[in-house]
Short mmCIF file of C-alpha atoms in Angstrom, two decimals:
data_model
loop_
_atom_site.label_atom_id
_atom_site.label_comp_id
_atom_site.label_asym_id
_atom_site.label_seq_id
_atom_site.Cartn_x
_atom_site.Cartn_y
_atom_site.Cartn_z
CA UNK M 1 40.62 -42.19 -69.31
CA UNK M 2 42.79 -41.30 -66.35
CA UNK M 3 46.47 -40.57 -66.74
CA UNK M 4 48.87 -42.73 -64.67
CA UNK M 5 49.29 -39.83 -62.23
CA UNK M 6 45.55 -39.33 -61.88
CA UNK M 7 45.01 -43.06 -61.31
CA UNK M 8 47.77 -43.09 -58.70
CA UNK M 9 46.17 -40.16 -56.87
CA UNK M 10 42.81 -41.94 -56.92
CA UNK M 11 44.31 -45.18 -55.60
CA UNK M 12 46.11 -43.31 -52.83
CA UNK M 13 42.97 -41.37 -51.96
CA UNK M 14 41.05 -44.63 -51.50
CA UNK M 15 43.62 -45.76 -48.93
CA UNK M 16 43.57 -42.40 -47.17
CA UNK M 17 39.79 -42.37 -46.95
CA UNK M 18 39.90 -45.78 -45.25
CA UNK M 19 42.44 -44.39 -42.79
CA UNK M 20 40.24 -41.34 -42.15
CA UNK M 21 37.23 -43.56 -41.46
CA UNK M 22 39.14 -45.36 -38.70
CA UNK M 23 39.75 -41.97 -37.13
CA UNK M 24 36.17 -40.70 -37.24
CA UNK M 25 37.00 -38.37 -40.15
CA UNK M 26 34.93 -38.32 -43.33
CA UNK M 27 36.98 -38.48 -46.50
CA UNK M 28 36.07 -37.60 -50.09
CA UNK M 29 38.05 -37.54 -53.32
CA UNK M 30 37.62 -35.15 -56.25
CA UNK M 31 39.71 -35.25 -59.40
CA UNK M 32 39.52 -31.50 -60.06
CA UNK M 33 39.34 -28.26 -58.14
CA UNK M 34 35.96 -27.48 -59.70
CA UNK M 35 34.55 -30.77 -58.43
CA UNK M 36 36.07 -30.09 -55.01
CA UNK M 37 34.45 -26.65 -54.84
CA UNK M 38 31.03 -28.04 -55.77
CA UNK M 39 31.40 -30.89 -53.27
CA UNK M 40 32.27 -28.45 -50.48
CA UNK M 41 29.30 -26.21 -51.27
CA UNK M 42 26.90 -29.16 -51.18
CA UNK M 43 27.46 -29.53 -47.44
CA UNK M 44 26.03 -26.08 -46.73
CA UNK M 45 22.45 -25.56 -45.62
CA UNK M 46 20.34 -22.44 -46.33
CA UNK M 47 21.22 -19.54 -44.05
CA UNK M 48 24.05 -21.39 -42.28
CA UNK M 49 26.98 -19.52 -40.75
CA UNK M 50 30.38 -19.99 -42.36
CA UNK M 51 33.96 -18.94 -41.73
CA UNK M 52 37.43 -19.98 -42.88
CA UNK M 53 41.09 -19.91 -42.00
CA UNK M 54 43.85 -18.57 -44.18
CA UNK M 55 44.00 -21.03 -47.05
CA UNK M 56 45.50 -20.71 -50.50
CA UNK M 57 43.83 -24.02 -51.43
CA UNK M 58 40.33 -22.71 -50.65
CA UNK M 59 41.05 -19.64 -52.76
CA UNK M 60 42.49 -21.65 -55.66
CA UNK M 61 39.39 -23.82 -56.04
CA UNK M 62 37.14 -20.73 -56.09
CA UNK M 63 35.46 -21.62 -52.81
CA UNK M 64 35.81 -18.24 -51.10
CA UNK M 65 34.41 -16.39 -54.10
CA UNK M 66 31.46 -18.78 -54.16
CA UNK M 67 30.82 -18.33 -50.44
CA UNK M 68 30.77 -14.55 -50.79
CA UNK M 69 28.05 -14.89 -53.43
CA UNK M 70 25.97 -17.30 -51.33
CA UNK M 71 23.17 -16.62 -48.85
CA UNK M 72 25.30 -17.89 -45.96
CA UNK M 73 26.10 -15.76 -42.92
CA UNK M 74 29.82 -15.06 -43.30
CA UNK M 75 32.28 -14.43 -40.50
CA UNK M 76 35.11 -12.96 -42.56
CA UNK M 77 38.05 -11.82 -40.45
CA UNK M 78 39.42 -9.76 -43.35
CA UNK M 79 36.58 -7.29 -42.77
CA UNK M 80 37.80 -6.43 -39.27
CA UNK M 81 39.33 -2.98 -39.01
CA UNK M 82 40.55 -3.05 -35.42
CA UNK M 83 41.89 -5.64 -32.94
CA UNK M 84 38.59 -5.41 -31.07
CA UNK M 85 36.65 -6.24 -34.23
CA UNK M 86 39.00 -9.15 -34.88
CA UNK M 87 38.25 -10.54 -31.42
CA UNK M 88 34.52 -10.16 -31.97
CA UNK M 89 34.73 -11.94 -35.32
CA UNK M 90 36.79 -14.74 -33.85
CA UNK M 91 34.21 -15.20 -31.08
CA UNK M 92 31.58 -15.64 -33.80
CA UNK M 93 33.84 -17.91 -35.86
CA UNK M 94 34.01 -20.58 -33.15
CA UNK M 95 30.20 -20.79 -33.25
CA UNK M 96 30.05 -21.21 -37.05
CA UNK M 97 28.12 -24.08 -38.59
CA UNK M 98 30.92 -24.65 -41.12
CA UNK M 99 34.61 -23.78 -41.03
CA UNK M 100 36.78 -24.19 -44.12
CA UNK M 101 40.55 -24.61 -44.16
CA UNK M 102 43.26 -26.78 -45.62
CA UNK M 103 45.81 -28.99 -43.92
CA UNK M 104 49.53 -28.29 -44.14
CA UNK M 105 50.11 -32.02 -44.54
CA UNK M 106 48.33 -35.39 -44.25
CA UNK M 107 50.08 -38.63 -43.37
CA UNK M 108 49.51 -41.95 -45.10
CA UNK M 109 47.88 -43.11 -41.85
CA UNK M 110 45.28 -40.36 -42.04
CA UNK M 111 46.71 -37.92 -39.49
CA UNK M 112 46.30 -34.20 -40.14
CA UNK M 113 49.41 -32.12 -39.44
CA UNK M 114 49.11 -28.36 -39.10
CA UNK M 115 51.46 -25.60 -37.99
CA UNK M 116 50.13 -22.16 -37.11
CA UNK M 117 51.38 -18.77 -36.00
CA UNK M 118 48.42 -17.21 -34.19
CA UNK M 119 46.69 -20.53 -33.53
CA UNK M 120 43.19 -19.43 -34.54
CA UNK M 121 43.05 -21.86 -37.47
CA UNK M 122 44.16 -24.93 -35.54
CA UNK M 123 41.96 -23.90 -32.59
CA UNK M 124 38.88 -24.10 -34.81
CA UNK M 125 40.04 -27.43 -36.18
CA UNK M 126 40.23 -28.78 -32.65
CA UNK M 127 36.93 -27.44 -31.29
CA UNK M 128 34.20 -24.86 -31.84
CA UNK M 129 32.63 -24.91 -35.31
CA UNK M 130 30.08 -27.70 -35.84
CA UNK M 131 31.71 -28.86 -39.05
CA UNK M 132 35.27 -28.41 -40.28
CA UNK M 133 35.87 -29.04 -43.98
CA UNK M 134 39.43 -29.27 -45.27
CA UNK M 135 40.43 -28.87 -48.91
CA UNK M 136 43.67 -30.79 -49.45
CA UNK M 137 45.64 -31.21 -52.67
CA UNK M 138 47.34 -34.57 -53.11
CA UNK M 139 50.71 -32.80 -53.12
CA UNK M 140 50.38 -32.49 -49.34
CA UNK M 141 50.53 -36.21 -48.56
CA UNK M 142 53.53 -37.29 -46.47
CA UNK M 143 54.64 -40.75 -45.29
CA UNK M 144 54.49 -40.04 -41.54
CA UNK M 145 54.27 -37.30 -38.92
CA UNK M 146 57.98 -36.47 -38.98
CA UNK M 147 57.97 -36.16 -42.76
CA UNK M 148 54.79 -34.10 -42.57
CA UNK M 149 56.34 -31.61 -40.14
CA UNK M 150 59.47 -31.40 -42.30
CA UNK M 151 57.26 -30.77 -45.31
CA UNK M 152 55.42 -27.93 -43.59
CA UNK M 153 58.60 -26.24 -42.41
CA UNK M 154 60.61 -26.55 -45.61
CA UNK M 155 58.03 -26.75 -48.42
CA UNK M 156 54.92 -24.89 -47.20
CA UNK M 157 56.27 -22.27 -44.79
CA UNK M 158 58.82 -20.52 -47.04
CA UNK M 159 56.37 -19.51 -49.82
CA UNK M 160 53.73 -18.68 -47.20
CA UNK M 161 56.21 -16.36 -45.54
CA UNK M 162 56.88 -14.66 -48.86
CA UNK M 163 53.14 -14.42 -49.60
CA UNK M 164 52.45 -12.79 -46.23
CA UNK M 165 55.45 -10.47 -46.39
CA UNK M 166 57.02 -11.88 -43.21
CA UNK M 167 60.61 -11.46 -42.09
CA UNK M 168 61.17 -15.09 -41.10
CA UNK M 169 64.41 -16.83 -42.13
CA UNK M 170 62.42 -19.35 -44.18
CA UNK M 171 60.93 -16.51 -46.23
CA UNK M 172 64.39 -15.05 -46.79
CA UNK M 173 66.43 -18.21 -47.36
CA UNK M 174 63.81 -20.73 -48.55
CA UNK M 175 64.15 -23.28 -45.74
CA UNK M 176 63.44 -23.59 -42.02
CA UNK M 177 65.92 -22.19 -39.48
CA UNK M 178 63.85 -23.24 -36.42
CA UNK M 179 63.44 -19.54 -35.67
CA UNK M 180 62.04 -17.61 -32.71
CA UNK M 181 61.45 -14.39 -34.64
CA UNK M 182 58.40 -12.16 -33.97
CA UNK M 183 56.89 -13.29 -37.30
CA UNK M 184 57.39 -17.00 -36.57
CA UNK M 185 54.67 -19.10 -38.23
CA UNK M 186 55.54 -22.28 -36.35
CA UNK M 187 54.22 -21.38 -32.88
CA UNK M 188 51.68 -24.18 -32.69
CA UNK M 189 52.08 -27.70 -34.07
CA UNK M 190 48.87 -29.73 -34.02
CA UNK M 191 48.53 -33.38 -34.97
CA UNK M 192 44.94 -34.51 -35.37
CA UNK M 193 44.83 -38.29 -34.97
CA UNK M 194 41.08 -38.67 -34.38
CA UNK M 195 37.82 -36.74 -34.45
CA UNK M 196 36.07 -37.16 -31.10
CA UNK M 197 32.79 -36.31 -32.81
CA UNK M 198 32.46 -38.72 -35.77
CA UNK M 199 32.12 -36.86 -39.06
CA UNK M 200 32.73 -33.39 -37.63
CA UNK M 201 35.96 -33.18 -39.60
CA UNK M 202 35.63 -33.76 -43.34
CA UNK M 203 38.58 -33.90 -45.74
CA UNK M 204 38.10 -33.32 -49.45
CA UNK M 205 41.17 -34.67 -51.22
CA UNK M 206 41.81 -33.10 -54.62
CA UNK M 207 43.75 -34.77 -57.43
CA UNK M 208 45.70 -31.60 -58.17
CA UNK M 209 48.50 -29.61 -56.60
CA UNK M 210 46.92 -26.98 -54.39
CA UNK M 211 48.37 -24.52 -51.93
CA UNK M 212 51.91 -24.92 -50.63
#
């Protein structure tokens, strides 16, 4: 039997999936991180190419560990030793069959809101990989775009800055200062309101708190 919180997450997920469908985005709901990991892996085909953006959520559900044990062709940017190798890996990443990431926030109307420093993650969300699969904890749902951006800047960015060892004001003080520092993580703000290719973007909502 579901707890009141679990039932609320499930009810909200049903509404979000309807909103995604209107936007050409496929939506799925999983109660647990284990179910989310297994659901994500079921999309993969033998020998397919896979890459991912920086994502605490993907790590927390065990997806990256599972991918590294699979027979997929992996484009893992963490293996690059030089800037030239990073560029080569990124060139391969945009041709990947599957790209995994999370979303910094999702609105009640089904919009995906993401803020990025280098822009490689949001670039792949926009175009390139054949399929983009997002793992999103229900803690990332926001009422609207403005609230979603506020959430990213003041809830997600500060701990991410700490995790990455950045010198941004949000990492130091715990909230956004609308900075222009060299380490700024908020260089690109992307709002995805529709998938031009129906079903290219898939969102797996998870009934747990994941990521930041």
